[in-house]
Short mmCIF file of C-alpha atoms in Angstrom, two decimals:
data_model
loop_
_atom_site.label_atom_id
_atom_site.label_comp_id
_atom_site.label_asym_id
_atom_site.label_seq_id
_atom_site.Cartn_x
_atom_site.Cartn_y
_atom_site.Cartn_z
CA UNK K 1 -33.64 55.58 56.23
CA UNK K 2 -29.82 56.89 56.56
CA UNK K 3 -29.45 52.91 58.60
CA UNK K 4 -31.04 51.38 55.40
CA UNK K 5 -28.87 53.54 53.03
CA UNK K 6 -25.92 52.30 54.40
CA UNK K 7 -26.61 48.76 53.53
CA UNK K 8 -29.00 46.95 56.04
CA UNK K 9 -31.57 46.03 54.01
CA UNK K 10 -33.08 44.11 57.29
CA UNK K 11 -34.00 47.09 58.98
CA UNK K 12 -37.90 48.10 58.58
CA UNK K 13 -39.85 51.17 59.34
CA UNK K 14 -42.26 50.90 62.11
CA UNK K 15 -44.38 54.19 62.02
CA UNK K 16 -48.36 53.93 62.45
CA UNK K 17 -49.44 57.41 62.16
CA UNK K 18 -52.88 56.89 59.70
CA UNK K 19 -51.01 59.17 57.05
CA UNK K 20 -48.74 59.44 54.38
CA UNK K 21 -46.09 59.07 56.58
CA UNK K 22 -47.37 55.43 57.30
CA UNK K 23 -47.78 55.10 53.63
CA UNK K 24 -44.52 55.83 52.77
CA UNK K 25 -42.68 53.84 55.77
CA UNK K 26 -44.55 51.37 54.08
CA UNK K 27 -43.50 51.49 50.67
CA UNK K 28 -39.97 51.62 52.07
CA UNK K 29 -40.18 48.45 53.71
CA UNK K 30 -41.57 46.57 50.14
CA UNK K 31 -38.71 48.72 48.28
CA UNK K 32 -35.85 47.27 50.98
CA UNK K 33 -37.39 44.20 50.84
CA UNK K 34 -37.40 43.90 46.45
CA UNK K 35 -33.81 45.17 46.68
CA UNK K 36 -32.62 42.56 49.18
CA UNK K 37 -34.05 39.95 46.88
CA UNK K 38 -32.36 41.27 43.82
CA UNK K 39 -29.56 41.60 45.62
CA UNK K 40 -29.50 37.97 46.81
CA UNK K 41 -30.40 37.35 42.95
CA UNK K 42 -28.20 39.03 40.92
CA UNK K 43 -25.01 37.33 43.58
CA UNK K 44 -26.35 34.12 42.74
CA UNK K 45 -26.40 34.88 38.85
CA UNK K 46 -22.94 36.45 39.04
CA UNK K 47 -22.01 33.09 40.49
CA UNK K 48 -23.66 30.52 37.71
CA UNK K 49 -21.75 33.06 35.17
CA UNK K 50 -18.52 32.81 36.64
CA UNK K 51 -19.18 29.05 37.34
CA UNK K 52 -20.10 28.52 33.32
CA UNK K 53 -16.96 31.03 32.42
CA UNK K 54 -14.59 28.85 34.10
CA UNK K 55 -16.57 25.61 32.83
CA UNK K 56 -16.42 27.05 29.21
CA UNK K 57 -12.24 27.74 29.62
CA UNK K 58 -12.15 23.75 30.62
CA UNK K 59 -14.15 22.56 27.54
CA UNK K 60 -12.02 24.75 25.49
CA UNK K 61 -8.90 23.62 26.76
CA UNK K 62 -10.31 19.77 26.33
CA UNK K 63 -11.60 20.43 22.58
CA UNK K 64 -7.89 21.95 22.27
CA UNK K 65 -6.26 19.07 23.30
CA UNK K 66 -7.94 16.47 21.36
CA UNK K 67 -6.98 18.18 18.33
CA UNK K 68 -3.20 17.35 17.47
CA UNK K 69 -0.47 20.02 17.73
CA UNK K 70 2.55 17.91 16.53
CA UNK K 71 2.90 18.43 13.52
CA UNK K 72 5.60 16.28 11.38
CA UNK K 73 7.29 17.53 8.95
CA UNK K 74 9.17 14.78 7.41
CA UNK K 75 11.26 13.46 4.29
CA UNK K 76 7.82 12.02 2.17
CA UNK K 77 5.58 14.65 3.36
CA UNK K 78 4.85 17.30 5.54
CA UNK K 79 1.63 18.41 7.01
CA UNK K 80 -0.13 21.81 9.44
CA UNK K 81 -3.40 22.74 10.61
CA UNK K 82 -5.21 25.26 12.55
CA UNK K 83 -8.64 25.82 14.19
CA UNK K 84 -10.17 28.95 15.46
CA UNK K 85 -13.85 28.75 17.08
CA UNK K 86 -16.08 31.32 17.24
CA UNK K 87 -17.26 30.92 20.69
CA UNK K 88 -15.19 29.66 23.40
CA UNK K 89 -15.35 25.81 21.70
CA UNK K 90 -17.02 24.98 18.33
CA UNK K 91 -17.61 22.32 16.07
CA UNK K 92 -15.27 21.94 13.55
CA UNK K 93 -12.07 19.36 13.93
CA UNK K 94 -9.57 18.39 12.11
CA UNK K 95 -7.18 15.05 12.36
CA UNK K 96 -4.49 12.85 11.14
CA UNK K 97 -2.49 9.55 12.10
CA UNK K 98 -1.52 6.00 10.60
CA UNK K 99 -3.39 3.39 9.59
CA UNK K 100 0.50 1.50 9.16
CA UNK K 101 3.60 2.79 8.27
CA UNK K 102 2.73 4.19 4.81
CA UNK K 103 -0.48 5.14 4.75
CA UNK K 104 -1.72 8.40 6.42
CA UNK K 105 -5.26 9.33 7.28
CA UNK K 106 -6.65 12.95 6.87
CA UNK K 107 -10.25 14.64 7.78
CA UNK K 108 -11.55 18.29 8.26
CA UNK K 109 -14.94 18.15 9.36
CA UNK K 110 -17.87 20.75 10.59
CA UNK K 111 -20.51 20.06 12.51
CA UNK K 112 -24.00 22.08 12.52
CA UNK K 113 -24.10 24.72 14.68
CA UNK K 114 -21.64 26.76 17.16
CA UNK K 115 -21.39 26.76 20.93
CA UNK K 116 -21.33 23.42 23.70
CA UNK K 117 -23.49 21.58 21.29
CA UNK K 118 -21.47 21.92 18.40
CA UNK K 119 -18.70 20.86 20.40
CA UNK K 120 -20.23 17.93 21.94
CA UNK K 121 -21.46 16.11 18.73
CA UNK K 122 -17.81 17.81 17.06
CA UNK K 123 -16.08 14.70 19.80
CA UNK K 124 -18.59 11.78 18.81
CA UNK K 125 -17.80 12.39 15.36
CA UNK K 126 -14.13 12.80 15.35
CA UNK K 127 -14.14 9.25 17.93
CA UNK K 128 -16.22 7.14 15.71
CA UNK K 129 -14.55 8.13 12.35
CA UNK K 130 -10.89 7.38 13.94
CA UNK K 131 -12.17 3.72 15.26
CA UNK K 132 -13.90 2.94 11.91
CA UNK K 133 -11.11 4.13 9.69
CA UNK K 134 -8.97 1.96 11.98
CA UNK K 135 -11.30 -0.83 12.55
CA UNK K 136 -12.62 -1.14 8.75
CA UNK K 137 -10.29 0.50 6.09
CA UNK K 138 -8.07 -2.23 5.46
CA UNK K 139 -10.91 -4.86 5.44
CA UNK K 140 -13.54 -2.87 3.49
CA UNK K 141 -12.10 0.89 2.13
CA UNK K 142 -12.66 4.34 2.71
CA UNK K 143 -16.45 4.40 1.25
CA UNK K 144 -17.54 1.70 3.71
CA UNK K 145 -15.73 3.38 6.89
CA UNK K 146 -17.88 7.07 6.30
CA UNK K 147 -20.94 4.82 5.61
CA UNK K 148 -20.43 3.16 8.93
CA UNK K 149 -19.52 6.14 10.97
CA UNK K 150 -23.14 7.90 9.97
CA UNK K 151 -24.94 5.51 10.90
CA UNK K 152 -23.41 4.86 13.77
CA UNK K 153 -23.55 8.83 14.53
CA UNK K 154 -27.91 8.21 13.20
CA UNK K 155 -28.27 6.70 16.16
CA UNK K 156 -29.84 8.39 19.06
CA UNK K 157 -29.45 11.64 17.15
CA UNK K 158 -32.53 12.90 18.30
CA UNK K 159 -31.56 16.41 17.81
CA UNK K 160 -31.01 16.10 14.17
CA UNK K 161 -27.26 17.19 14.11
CA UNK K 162 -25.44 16.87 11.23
CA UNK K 163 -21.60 17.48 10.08
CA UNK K 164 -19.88 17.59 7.08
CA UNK K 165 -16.74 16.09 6.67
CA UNK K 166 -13.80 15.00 3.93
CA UNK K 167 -12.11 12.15 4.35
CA UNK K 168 -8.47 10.74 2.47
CA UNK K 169 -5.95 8.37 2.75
CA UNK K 170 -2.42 8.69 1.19
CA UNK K 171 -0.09 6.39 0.51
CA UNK K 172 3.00 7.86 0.93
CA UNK K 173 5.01 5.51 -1.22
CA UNK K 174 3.12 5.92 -4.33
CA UNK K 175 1.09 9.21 -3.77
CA UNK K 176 -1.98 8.08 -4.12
CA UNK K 177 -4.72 9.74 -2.64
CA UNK K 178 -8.50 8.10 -1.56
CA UNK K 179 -11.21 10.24 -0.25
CA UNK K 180 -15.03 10.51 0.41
CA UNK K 181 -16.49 13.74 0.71
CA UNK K 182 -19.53 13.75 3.21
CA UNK K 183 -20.79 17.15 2.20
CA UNK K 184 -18.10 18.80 2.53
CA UNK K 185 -16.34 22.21 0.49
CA UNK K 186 -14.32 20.80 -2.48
CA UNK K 187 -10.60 20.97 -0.86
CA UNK K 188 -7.82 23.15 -2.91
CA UNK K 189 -5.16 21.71 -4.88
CA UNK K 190 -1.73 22.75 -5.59
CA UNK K 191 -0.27 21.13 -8.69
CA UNK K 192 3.63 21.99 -8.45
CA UNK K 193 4.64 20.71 -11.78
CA UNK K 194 2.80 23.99 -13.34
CA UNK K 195 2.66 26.03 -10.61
CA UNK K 196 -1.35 26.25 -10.60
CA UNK K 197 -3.98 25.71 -7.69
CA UNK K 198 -7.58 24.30 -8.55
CA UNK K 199 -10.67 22.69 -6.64
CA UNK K 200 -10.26 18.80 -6.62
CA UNK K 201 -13.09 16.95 -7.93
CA UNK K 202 -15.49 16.06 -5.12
CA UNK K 203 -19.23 13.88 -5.59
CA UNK K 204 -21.33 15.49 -3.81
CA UNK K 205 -22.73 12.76 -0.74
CA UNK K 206 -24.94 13.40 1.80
CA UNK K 207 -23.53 14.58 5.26
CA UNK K 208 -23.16 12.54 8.03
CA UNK K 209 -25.92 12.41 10.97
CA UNK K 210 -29.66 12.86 9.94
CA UNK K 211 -29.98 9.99 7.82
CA UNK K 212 -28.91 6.14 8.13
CA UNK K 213 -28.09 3.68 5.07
CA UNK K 214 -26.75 5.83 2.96
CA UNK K 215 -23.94 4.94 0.27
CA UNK K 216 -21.53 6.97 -0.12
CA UNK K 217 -18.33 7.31 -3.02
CA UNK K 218 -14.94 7.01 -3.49
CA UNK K 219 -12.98 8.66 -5.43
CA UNK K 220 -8.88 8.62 -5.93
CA UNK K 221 -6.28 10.66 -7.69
CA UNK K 222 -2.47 10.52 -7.48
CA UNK K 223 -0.13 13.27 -5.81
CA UNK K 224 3.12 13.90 -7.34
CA UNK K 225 6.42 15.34 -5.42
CA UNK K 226 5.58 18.66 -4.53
CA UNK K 227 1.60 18.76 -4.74
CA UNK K 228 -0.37 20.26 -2.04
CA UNK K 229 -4.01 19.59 -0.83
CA UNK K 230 -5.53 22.22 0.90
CA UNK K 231 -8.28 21.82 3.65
CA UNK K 232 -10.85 23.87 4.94
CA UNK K 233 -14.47 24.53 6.43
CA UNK K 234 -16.94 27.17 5.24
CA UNK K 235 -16.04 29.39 7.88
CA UNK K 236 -13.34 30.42 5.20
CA UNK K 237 -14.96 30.97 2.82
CA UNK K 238 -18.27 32.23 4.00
CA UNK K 239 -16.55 34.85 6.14
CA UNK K 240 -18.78 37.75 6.11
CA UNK K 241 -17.62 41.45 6.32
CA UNK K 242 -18.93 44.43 7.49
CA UNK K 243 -21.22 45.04 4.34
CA UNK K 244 -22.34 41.07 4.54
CA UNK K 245 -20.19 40.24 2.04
CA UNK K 246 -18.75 36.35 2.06
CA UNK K 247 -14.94 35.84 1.26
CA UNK K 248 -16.33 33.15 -1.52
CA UNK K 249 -14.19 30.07 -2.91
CA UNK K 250 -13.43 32.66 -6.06
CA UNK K 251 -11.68 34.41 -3.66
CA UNK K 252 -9.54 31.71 -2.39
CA UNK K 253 -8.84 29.87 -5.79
CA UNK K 254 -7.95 33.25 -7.05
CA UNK K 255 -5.53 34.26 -3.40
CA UNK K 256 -3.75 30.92 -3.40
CA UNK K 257 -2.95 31.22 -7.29
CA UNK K 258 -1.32 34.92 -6.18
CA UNK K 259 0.59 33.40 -3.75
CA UNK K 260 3.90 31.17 -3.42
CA UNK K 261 2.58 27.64 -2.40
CA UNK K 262 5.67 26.30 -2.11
CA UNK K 263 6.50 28.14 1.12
CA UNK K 264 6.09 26.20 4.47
CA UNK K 265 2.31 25.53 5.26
CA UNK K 266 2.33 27.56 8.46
CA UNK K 267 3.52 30.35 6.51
CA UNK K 268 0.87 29.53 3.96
CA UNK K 269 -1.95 28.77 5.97
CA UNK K 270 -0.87 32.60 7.90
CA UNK K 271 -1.19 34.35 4.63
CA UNK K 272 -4.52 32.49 3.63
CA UNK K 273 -5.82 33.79 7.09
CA UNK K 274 -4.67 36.88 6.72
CA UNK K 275 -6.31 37.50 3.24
CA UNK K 276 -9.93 36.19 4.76
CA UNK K 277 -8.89 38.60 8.00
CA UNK K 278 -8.02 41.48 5.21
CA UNK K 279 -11.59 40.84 3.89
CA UNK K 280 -13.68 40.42 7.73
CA UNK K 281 -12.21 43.71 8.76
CA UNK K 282 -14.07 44.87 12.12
CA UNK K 283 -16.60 42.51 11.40
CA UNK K 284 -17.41 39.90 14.18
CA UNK K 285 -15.99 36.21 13.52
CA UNK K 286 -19.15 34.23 12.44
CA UNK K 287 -17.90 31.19 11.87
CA UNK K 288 -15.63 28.34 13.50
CA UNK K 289 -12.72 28.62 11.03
CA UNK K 290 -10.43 25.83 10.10
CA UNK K 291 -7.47 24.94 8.02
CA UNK K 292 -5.35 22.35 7.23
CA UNK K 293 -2.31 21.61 4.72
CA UNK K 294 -0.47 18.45 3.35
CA UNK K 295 2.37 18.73 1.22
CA UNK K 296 3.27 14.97 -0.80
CA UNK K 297 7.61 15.02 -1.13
CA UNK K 298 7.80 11.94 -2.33
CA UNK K 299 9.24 8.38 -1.86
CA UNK K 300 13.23 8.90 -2.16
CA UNK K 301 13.40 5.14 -2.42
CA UNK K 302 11.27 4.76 -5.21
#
């Protein structure tokens, strides 16, 4: 027994004495044997952990880097954006680039759900919505590009997946702004001539995923020098607290109206989280949370 104590589960008791001396050389030899097999069990399970652990830190570096970090900040407009999952990857993305010199594609987007799955169907959409607004906006506008991106995300969805996602264009000679909102929270906007941040006016069509042929609206409004249109995903505002309490739209209308909108938008978007962090507390994060800022300066040579 002091032999199998020390660690070599291989050793068995061979004692045939007809009593419960038997009995119990027996039940040491099952015992020795169950422990060697958890043993041998638990090593291998320690293994598939530390396998997923490192696969998880890949995915999250991959999901990192598809989401851009440059940021410009230039004469006719300037632009930031953050994303913090909730796991080690999630489904919400944000993105911007160029259609042609002067006219500058944004989209903050969630997908249903958290975790690798999430983050899987979180790439397919942010792929096929950057080919289609590339392939299709010039030819057939904005509406026509999210109609084609669901249903090219309907097929093979087997799994029902869904996201939500706003969509806009802005010219950055003239200011004006097209978007389609898939579903998606009514952005924030910061009207510099008075000083005063509302909710922009969004229809409300379907979200992209479960269901093919569906139309979906356009809408436009015009940005003047100075104006701001803030981004986000409901992990903002339904940011729960201790007590179960969400941070609410109210909340954020009321926060960004308090504060100076006219600073830079990392500074912004760090007092923004810090308000919905001010409400969380010790509560867990529940929610992928994402933000994202463009300021319109203006055409100097208009």
């Amino acid at each position: 027994v002091r032999e199998i104590a020390s660690g070599n589960l291989d050793k068995k008791l061979d004692i045939h004495t007809g009593d419960e001396i038997e009995h119990l050389a027996i039940c040491f030899n099952e015992m020795t044997g169950a422990l060697k097999n958890y043993m041998s069990n638990l090593a291998k399970e320690t293994a598939d952990k530390e396998r997923l652990a490192t696969e998880l830190d890949v995915a999250t570096e991959i999901q990192n880097g598809m989401l851009p970090k440059n940021f410009p900040d230039r004469a006719d407009f300037e632009l930031y954006a953050t994303m913090t999952p909730a796991k080690e990857v999630g489904g919400d993305f944000y993105d911007f680039y160029f259609l042609d010199e002067t006219h500058l594609v944004i989209t903050v987007a969630d997908v249903s759900g958290k975790g690798i799955p999430a983050a899987l169907f979180m790439v397919i959409s942010k792929t096929i919505l950057n080919n289609f607004a590339v392939s299709k906006h010039n030819s057939e506008g904005l509406a026509e590009v999210v109609a084609a991106a669901n249903d090219k995300l309907c097929a093979n969805n087997e799994a029902m997946m869904f996201v939500t996602a706003f969509i806009g264009v802005l010219d950055l000679q003239s200011g004006e702004f097209v978007y389609v909102n898939g579903g998606h929270n009514p952005p924030v906007i910061y009207h510099a001539e008075n000083n005063h941040c509302d909710f922009l006016d969004v229809k409300k069509n379907f979200v992209l995923g479960p269901m093919d042929g569906i139309p979906f609206v356009e809408q436009r409004t015009t940005f003047k020098r100075g104006d701001l249109i803030f981004l986000y995903t409901d992990g903002v505002t339904e940011a729960l607290n201790v007590a179960d309490e969400e941070y609410l739209p109210d909340r954020l209308i009321d926060f960004m109206n308090s504060t100076d909108c006219r600073a830079d938008l990392e500074t912004l978007l760090e007092r923004i989280r810090g308000d919905v962090a001010a409400h969380v507390g010790e509560a867990e994060q529940s929610d992928d949370i994402t933000m994202f800022a463009l300021r319109f300066k203006g055409d100097d040579r208009n």
